[in-house]
Coordinates of C-alpha atoms and ligand atoms in Angstrom, one line a residue:
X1 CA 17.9 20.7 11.6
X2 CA 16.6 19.8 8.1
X3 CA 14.5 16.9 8.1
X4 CA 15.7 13.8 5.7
X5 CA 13.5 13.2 2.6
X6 CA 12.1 9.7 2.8
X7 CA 11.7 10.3 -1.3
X8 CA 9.5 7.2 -2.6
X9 CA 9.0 8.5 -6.3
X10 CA 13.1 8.1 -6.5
X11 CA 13.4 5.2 -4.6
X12 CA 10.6 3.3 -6.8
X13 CA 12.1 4.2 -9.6
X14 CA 15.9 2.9 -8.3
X15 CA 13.6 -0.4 -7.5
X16 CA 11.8 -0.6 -10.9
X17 CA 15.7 -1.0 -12.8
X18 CA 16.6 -3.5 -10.2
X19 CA 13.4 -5.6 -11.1
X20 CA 13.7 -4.8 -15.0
X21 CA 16.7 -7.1 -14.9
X22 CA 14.7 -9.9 -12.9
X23 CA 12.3 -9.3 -14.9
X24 CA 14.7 -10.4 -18.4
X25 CA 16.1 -13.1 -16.5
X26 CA 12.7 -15.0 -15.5
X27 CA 11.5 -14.6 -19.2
X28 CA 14.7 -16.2 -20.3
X29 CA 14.2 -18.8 -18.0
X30 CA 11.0 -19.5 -18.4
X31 CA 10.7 -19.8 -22.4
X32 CA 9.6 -16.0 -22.8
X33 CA 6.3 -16.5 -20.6
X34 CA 6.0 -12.8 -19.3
X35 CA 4.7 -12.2 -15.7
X36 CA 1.1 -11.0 -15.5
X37 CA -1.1 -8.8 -13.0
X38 CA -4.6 -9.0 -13.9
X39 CA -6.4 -5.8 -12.6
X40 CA -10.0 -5.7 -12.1
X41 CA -11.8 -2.5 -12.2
X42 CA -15.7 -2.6 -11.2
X43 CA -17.3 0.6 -12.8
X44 CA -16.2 3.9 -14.1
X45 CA -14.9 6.1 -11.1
X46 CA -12.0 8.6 -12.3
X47 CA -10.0 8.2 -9.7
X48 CA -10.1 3.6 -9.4
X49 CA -9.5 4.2 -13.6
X50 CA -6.5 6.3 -13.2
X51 CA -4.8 3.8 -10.4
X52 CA -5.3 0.6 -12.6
X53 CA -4.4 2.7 -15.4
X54 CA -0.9 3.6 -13.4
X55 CA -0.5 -0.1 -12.3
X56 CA -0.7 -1.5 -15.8
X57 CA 1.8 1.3 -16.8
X58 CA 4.3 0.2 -13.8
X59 CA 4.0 -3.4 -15.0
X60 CA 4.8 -2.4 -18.2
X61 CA 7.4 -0.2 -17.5
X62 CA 9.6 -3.5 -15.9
X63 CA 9.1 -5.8 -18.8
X64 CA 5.9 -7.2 -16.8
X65 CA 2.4 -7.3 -18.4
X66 CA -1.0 -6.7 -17.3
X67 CA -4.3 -8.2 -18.3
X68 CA -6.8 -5.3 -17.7
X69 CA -10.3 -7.0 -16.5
X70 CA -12.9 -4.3 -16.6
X71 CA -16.7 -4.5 -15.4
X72 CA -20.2 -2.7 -15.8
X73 CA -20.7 -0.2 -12.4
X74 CA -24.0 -2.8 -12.1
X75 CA -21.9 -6.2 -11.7
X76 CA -23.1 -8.5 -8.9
X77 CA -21.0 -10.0 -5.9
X78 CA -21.9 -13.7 -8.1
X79 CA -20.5 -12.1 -11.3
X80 CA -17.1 -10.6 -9.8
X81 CA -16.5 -14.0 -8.1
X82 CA -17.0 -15.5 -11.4
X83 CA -14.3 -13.5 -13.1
X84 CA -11.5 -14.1 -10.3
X85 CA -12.3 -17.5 -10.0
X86 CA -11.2 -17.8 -13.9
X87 CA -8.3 -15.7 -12.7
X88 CA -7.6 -17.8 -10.0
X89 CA -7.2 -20.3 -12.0
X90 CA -5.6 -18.9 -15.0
X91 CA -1.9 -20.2 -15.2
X92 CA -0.7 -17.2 -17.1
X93 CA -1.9 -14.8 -14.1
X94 CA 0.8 -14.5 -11.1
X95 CA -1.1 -11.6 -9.6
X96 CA -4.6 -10.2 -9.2
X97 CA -5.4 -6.8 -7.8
X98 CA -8.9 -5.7 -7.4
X99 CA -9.3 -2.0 -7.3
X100 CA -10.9 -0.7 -3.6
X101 CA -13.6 0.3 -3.8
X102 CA -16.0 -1.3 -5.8
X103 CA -19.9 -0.2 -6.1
X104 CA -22.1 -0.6 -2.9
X105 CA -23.6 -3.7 -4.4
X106 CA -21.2 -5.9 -3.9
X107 CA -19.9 -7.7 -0.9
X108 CA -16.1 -6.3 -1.1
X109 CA -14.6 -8.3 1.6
X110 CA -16.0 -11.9 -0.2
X111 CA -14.5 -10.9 -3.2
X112 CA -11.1 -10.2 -2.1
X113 CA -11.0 -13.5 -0.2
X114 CA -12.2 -15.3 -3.3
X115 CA -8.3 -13.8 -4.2
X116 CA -6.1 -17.4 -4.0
X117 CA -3.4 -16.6 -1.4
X118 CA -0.6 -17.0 -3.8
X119 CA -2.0 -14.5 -6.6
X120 CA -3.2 -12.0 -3.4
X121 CA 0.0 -9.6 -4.8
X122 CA -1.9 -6.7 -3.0
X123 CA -2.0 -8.2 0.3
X124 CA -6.0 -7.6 0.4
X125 CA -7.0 -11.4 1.9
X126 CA -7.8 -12.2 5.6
X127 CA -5.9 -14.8 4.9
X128 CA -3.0 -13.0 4.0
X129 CA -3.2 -10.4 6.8
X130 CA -3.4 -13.3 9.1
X131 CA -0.4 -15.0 8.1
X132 CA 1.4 -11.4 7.7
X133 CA 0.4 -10.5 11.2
X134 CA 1.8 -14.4 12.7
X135 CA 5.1 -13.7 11.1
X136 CA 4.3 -16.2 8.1
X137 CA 5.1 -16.1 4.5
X138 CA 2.3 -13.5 3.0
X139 CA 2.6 -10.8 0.6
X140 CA 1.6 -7.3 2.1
X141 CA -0.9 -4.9 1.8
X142 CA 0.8 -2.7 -0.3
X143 CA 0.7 0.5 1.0
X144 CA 2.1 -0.6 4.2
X145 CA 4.5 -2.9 2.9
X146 CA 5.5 0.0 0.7
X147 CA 6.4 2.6 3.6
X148 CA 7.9 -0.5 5.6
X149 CA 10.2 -0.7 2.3
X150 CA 11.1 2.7 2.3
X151 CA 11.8 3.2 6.0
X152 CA 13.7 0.2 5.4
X153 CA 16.2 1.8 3.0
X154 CA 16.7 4.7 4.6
X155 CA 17.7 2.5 7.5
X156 CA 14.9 4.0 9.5
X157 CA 15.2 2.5 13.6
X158 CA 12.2 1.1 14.6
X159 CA 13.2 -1.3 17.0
X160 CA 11.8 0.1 20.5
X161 CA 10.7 3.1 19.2
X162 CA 7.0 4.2 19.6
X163 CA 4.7 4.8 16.2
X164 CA 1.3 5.5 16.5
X165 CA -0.5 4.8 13.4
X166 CA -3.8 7.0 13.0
X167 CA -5.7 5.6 10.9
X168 CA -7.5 2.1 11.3
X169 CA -8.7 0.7 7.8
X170 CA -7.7 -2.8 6.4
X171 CA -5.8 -1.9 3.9
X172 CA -3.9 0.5 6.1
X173 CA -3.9 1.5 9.4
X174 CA -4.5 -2.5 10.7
X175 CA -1.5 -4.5 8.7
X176 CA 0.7 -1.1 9.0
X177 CA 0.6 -1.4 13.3
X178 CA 1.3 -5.1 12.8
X179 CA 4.0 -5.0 10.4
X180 CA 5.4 -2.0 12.9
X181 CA 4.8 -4.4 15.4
X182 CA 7.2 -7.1 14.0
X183 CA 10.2 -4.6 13.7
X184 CA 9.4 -4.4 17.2
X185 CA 8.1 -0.9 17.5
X186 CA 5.7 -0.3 20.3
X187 CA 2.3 0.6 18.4
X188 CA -0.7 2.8 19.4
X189 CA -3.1 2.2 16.6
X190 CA -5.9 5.4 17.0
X191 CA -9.1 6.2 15.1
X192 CA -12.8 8.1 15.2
X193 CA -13.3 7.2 18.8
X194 CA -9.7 7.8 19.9
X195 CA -9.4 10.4 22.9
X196 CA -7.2 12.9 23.5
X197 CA -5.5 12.5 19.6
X198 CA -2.8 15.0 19.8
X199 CA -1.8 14.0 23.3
X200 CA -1.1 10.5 21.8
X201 CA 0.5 11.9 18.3
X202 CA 2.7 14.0 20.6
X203 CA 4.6 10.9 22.4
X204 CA 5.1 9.5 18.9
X205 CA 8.7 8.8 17.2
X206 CA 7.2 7.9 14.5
X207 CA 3.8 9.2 13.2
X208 CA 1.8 7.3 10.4
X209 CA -1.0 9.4 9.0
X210 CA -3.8 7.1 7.2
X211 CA -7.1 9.2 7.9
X212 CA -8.3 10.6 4.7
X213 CA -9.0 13.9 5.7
X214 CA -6.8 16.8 4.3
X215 CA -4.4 17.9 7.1
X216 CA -6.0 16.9 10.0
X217 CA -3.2 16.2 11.8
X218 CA -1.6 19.1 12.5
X219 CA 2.2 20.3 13.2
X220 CA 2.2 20.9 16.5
X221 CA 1.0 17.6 17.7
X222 CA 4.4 15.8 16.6
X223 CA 7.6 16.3 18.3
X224 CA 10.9 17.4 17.3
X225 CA 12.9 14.8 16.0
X226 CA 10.0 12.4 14.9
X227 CA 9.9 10.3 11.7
X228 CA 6.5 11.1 9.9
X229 CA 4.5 9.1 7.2
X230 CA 1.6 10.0 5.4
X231 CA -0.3 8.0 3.5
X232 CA -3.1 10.3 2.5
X233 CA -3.3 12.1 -0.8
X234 CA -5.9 14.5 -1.7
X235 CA -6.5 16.5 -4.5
X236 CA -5.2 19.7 -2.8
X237 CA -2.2 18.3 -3.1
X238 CA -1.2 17.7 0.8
X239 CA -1.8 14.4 3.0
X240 CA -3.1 13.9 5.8
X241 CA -0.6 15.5 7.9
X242 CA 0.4 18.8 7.9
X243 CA 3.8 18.9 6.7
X244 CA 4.7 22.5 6.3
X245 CA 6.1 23.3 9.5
X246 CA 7.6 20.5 9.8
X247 CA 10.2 20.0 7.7
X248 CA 12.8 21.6 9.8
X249 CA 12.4 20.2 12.8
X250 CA 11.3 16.3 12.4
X251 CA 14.1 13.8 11.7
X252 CA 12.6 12.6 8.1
X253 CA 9.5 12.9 6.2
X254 CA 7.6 11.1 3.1
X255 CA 6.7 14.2 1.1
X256 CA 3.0 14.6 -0.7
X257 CA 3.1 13.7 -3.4
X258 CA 6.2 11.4 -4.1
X259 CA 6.9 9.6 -1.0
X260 CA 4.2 7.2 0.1
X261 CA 2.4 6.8 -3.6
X262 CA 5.0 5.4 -5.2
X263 CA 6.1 3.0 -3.5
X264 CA 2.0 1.2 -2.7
X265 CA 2.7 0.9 -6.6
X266 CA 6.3 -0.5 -6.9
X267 CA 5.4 -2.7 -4.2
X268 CA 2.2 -4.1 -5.7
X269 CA 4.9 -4.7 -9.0
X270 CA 7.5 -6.0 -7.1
X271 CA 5.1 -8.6 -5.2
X272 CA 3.7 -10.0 -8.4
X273 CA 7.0 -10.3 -9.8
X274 CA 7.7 -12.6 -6.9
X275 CA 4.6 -14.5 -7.5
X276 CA 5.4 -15.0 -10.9
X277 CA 9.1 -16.2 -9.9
X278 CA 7.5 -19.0 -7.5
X279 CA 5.2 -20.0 -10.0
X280 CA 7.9 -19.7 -13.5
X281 CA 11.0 -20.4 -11.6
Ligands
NAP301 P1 -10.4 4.8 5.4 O1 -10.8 3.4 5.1 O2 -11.4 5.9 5.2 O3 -9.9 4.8 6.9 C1 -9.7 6.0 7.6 C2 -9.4 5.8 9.0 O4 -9.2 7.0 9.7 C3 -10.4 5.0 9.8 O5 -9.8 4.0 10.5 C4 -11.0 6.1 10.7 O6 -11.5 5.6 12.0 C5 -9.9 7.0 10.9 N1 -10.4 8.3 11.2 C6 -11.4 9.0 10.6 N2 -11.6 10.2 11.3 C7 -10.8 10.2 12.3 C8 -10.6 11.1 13.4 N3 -11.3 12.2 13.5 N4 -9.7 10.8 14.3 C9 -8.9 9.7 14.2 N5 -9.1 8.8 13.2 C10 -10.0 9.0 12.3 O7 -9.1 5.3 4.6 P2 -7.9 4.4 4.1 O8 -8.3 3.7 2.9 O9 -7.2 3.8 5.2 O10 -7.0 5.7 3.6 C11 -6.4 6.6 4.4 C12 -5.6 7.7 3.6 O11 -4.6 7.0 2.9 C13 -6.5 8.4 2.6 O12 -6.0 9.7 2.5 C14 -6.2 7.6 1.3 O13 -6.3 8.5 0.2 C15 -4.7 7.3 1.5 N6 -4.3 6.1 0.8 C16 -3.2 6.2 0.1 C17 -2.7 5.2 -0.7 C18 -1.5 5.4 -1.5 O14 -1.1 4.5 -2.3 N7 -0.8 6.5 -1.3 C19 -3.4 4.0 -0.6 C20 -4.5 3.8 0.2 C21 -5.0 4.9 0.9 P3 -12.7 4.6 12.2 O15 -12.1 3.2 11.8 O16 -13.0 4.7 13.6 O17 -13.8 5.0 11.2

């Protein structure tokens, strides 16, 4: 059997023509006012520079803009509130994503709530996840709503069907079970303290891997026939999951790089373009 290609890189791109054409048609509507993403970047890490730096270019990209906020490594908890309270209220800003993770000093989790609910494009407010996780009107975290997109179009079943997510983080692991949970899989959400790992990857139908560690779960703990997801990159160029093997004997798989990627940046585009067509339209 040869495994389907859940391929995110083509099916982001597929999305960012539709969206171009929204994209023209709000501007008309709304006297040329282009939808913004402000990004806020909090010090000089490589990696957080080059993710902003790919956002802006995927707002771009669409017709979209992006208003590039960008902060001393030394800026307080006080200060970043400061600058997305003036975001918050800025009427030309639909969206603001603040890149994770910002310097030890300051108090992360207070400074994505500070994010008003109907600018929090990246799905990063307790708030939000609340909401999400009750079945209400949110926007998602975007790397979870972005594989819940993709498994959509390829017409994915969930419905019954057992995922175990490994992986617990707040950005990840948590509002990925939950939004599994409302397509009415049946979720094992595992981490550091989980026993017995493999045994419970090995009843899975469909395996999320959001760990951070290089290929740690290994080919042999997933079954034949299983849908697998992996979330991790690393600069080896794998995920967290160990894909080789794998690809002709599970059912589909999001390759690394170009399945999962992708689409946490389409859909952190495509949610501020629906931010800006509540607040333009
Ligand atoms: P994170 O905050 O470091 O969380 C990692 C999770 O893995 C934690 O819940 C941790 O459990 C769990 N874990 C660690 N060691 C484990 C073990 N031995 N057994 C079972 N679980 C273990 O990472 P994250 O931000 O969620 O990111 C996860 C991966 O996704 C990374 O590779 C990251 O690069 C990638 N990522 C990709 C995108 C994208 O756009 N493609 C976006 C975000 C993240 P505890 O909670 O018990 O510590």
């Amino acid at each position: 059997m040869s495994a389907q290609i859940l391929d995110g890189k083509a099916l982001a791109q597929h999305f960012e023509e539709e969206m171009q054409g929204r994209v023209e048609a709000l501007k008309a509507k709304a006297g040329g006012r282009t939808p913004i993403l402000a990004t806020i970047l909090v010090g000089a890490d490589p990696a957080s520079a080059t993710y902003v730096r790919m956002k802006g270019n995927a707002c771009r990209r669409v017709g979209m803009d992006s208003l590039a906020v960008e902060l001393p490594a030394d800026t307080t908890t006080g200060q970043l509130l400061a600058r997305i309270g003036e975001l918050n209220d800025n009427p030309d800003v639909h969206g603001i994503l603040l890149q994770h993770p910002v310097p030890a000093q300051i108090d992360e989790r207070r400074c994505f709530d500070a994010i008003r609910l109907d600018k929090d494009v990246d799905g990063v407010t307790c708030l939000g996840f609340g909401r999400m996780a009750m079945d209400e009107a949110a926007y998602g975290s975007a790397t979870p709503k972005g594989i819940m997109r993709l498994l959509e179009h390829y017409q994915v079943p969930l419905e019954g069907k057992h995922a175990v997510v490994v992986g617990r983080s707040a950005i990840l692991g948590k509002p990925m079970a939950m939004m599994l949970l409302a397509a009415n899989a049946t979720v094992t959400i595992c981490h550091s303290r989980t026993r017995d790992l493999p045994a419970l990857v090995r009843q899975a139908n469909i395996v999320v891997g959001a760990v951070g560690r290089p290929e740690f779960i290994k080919a042999d703990w997933i079954k034949d026939g299983a849908v697998v997801v992996d979330a991790g990159f690393h600069p080896e160029k794998c995920g967290d999951i160990e894909l080789g093997p794998l690809t002709d004997r599970v059912a589909a798989y999001t390759p690394v790089p170009g399945g999962v990627g992708p689409m946490t940046i389409n859909t952190l585009i495509f949610q501020t373009l629906a931010a800006a067509e509540k607040a333009l339209g």
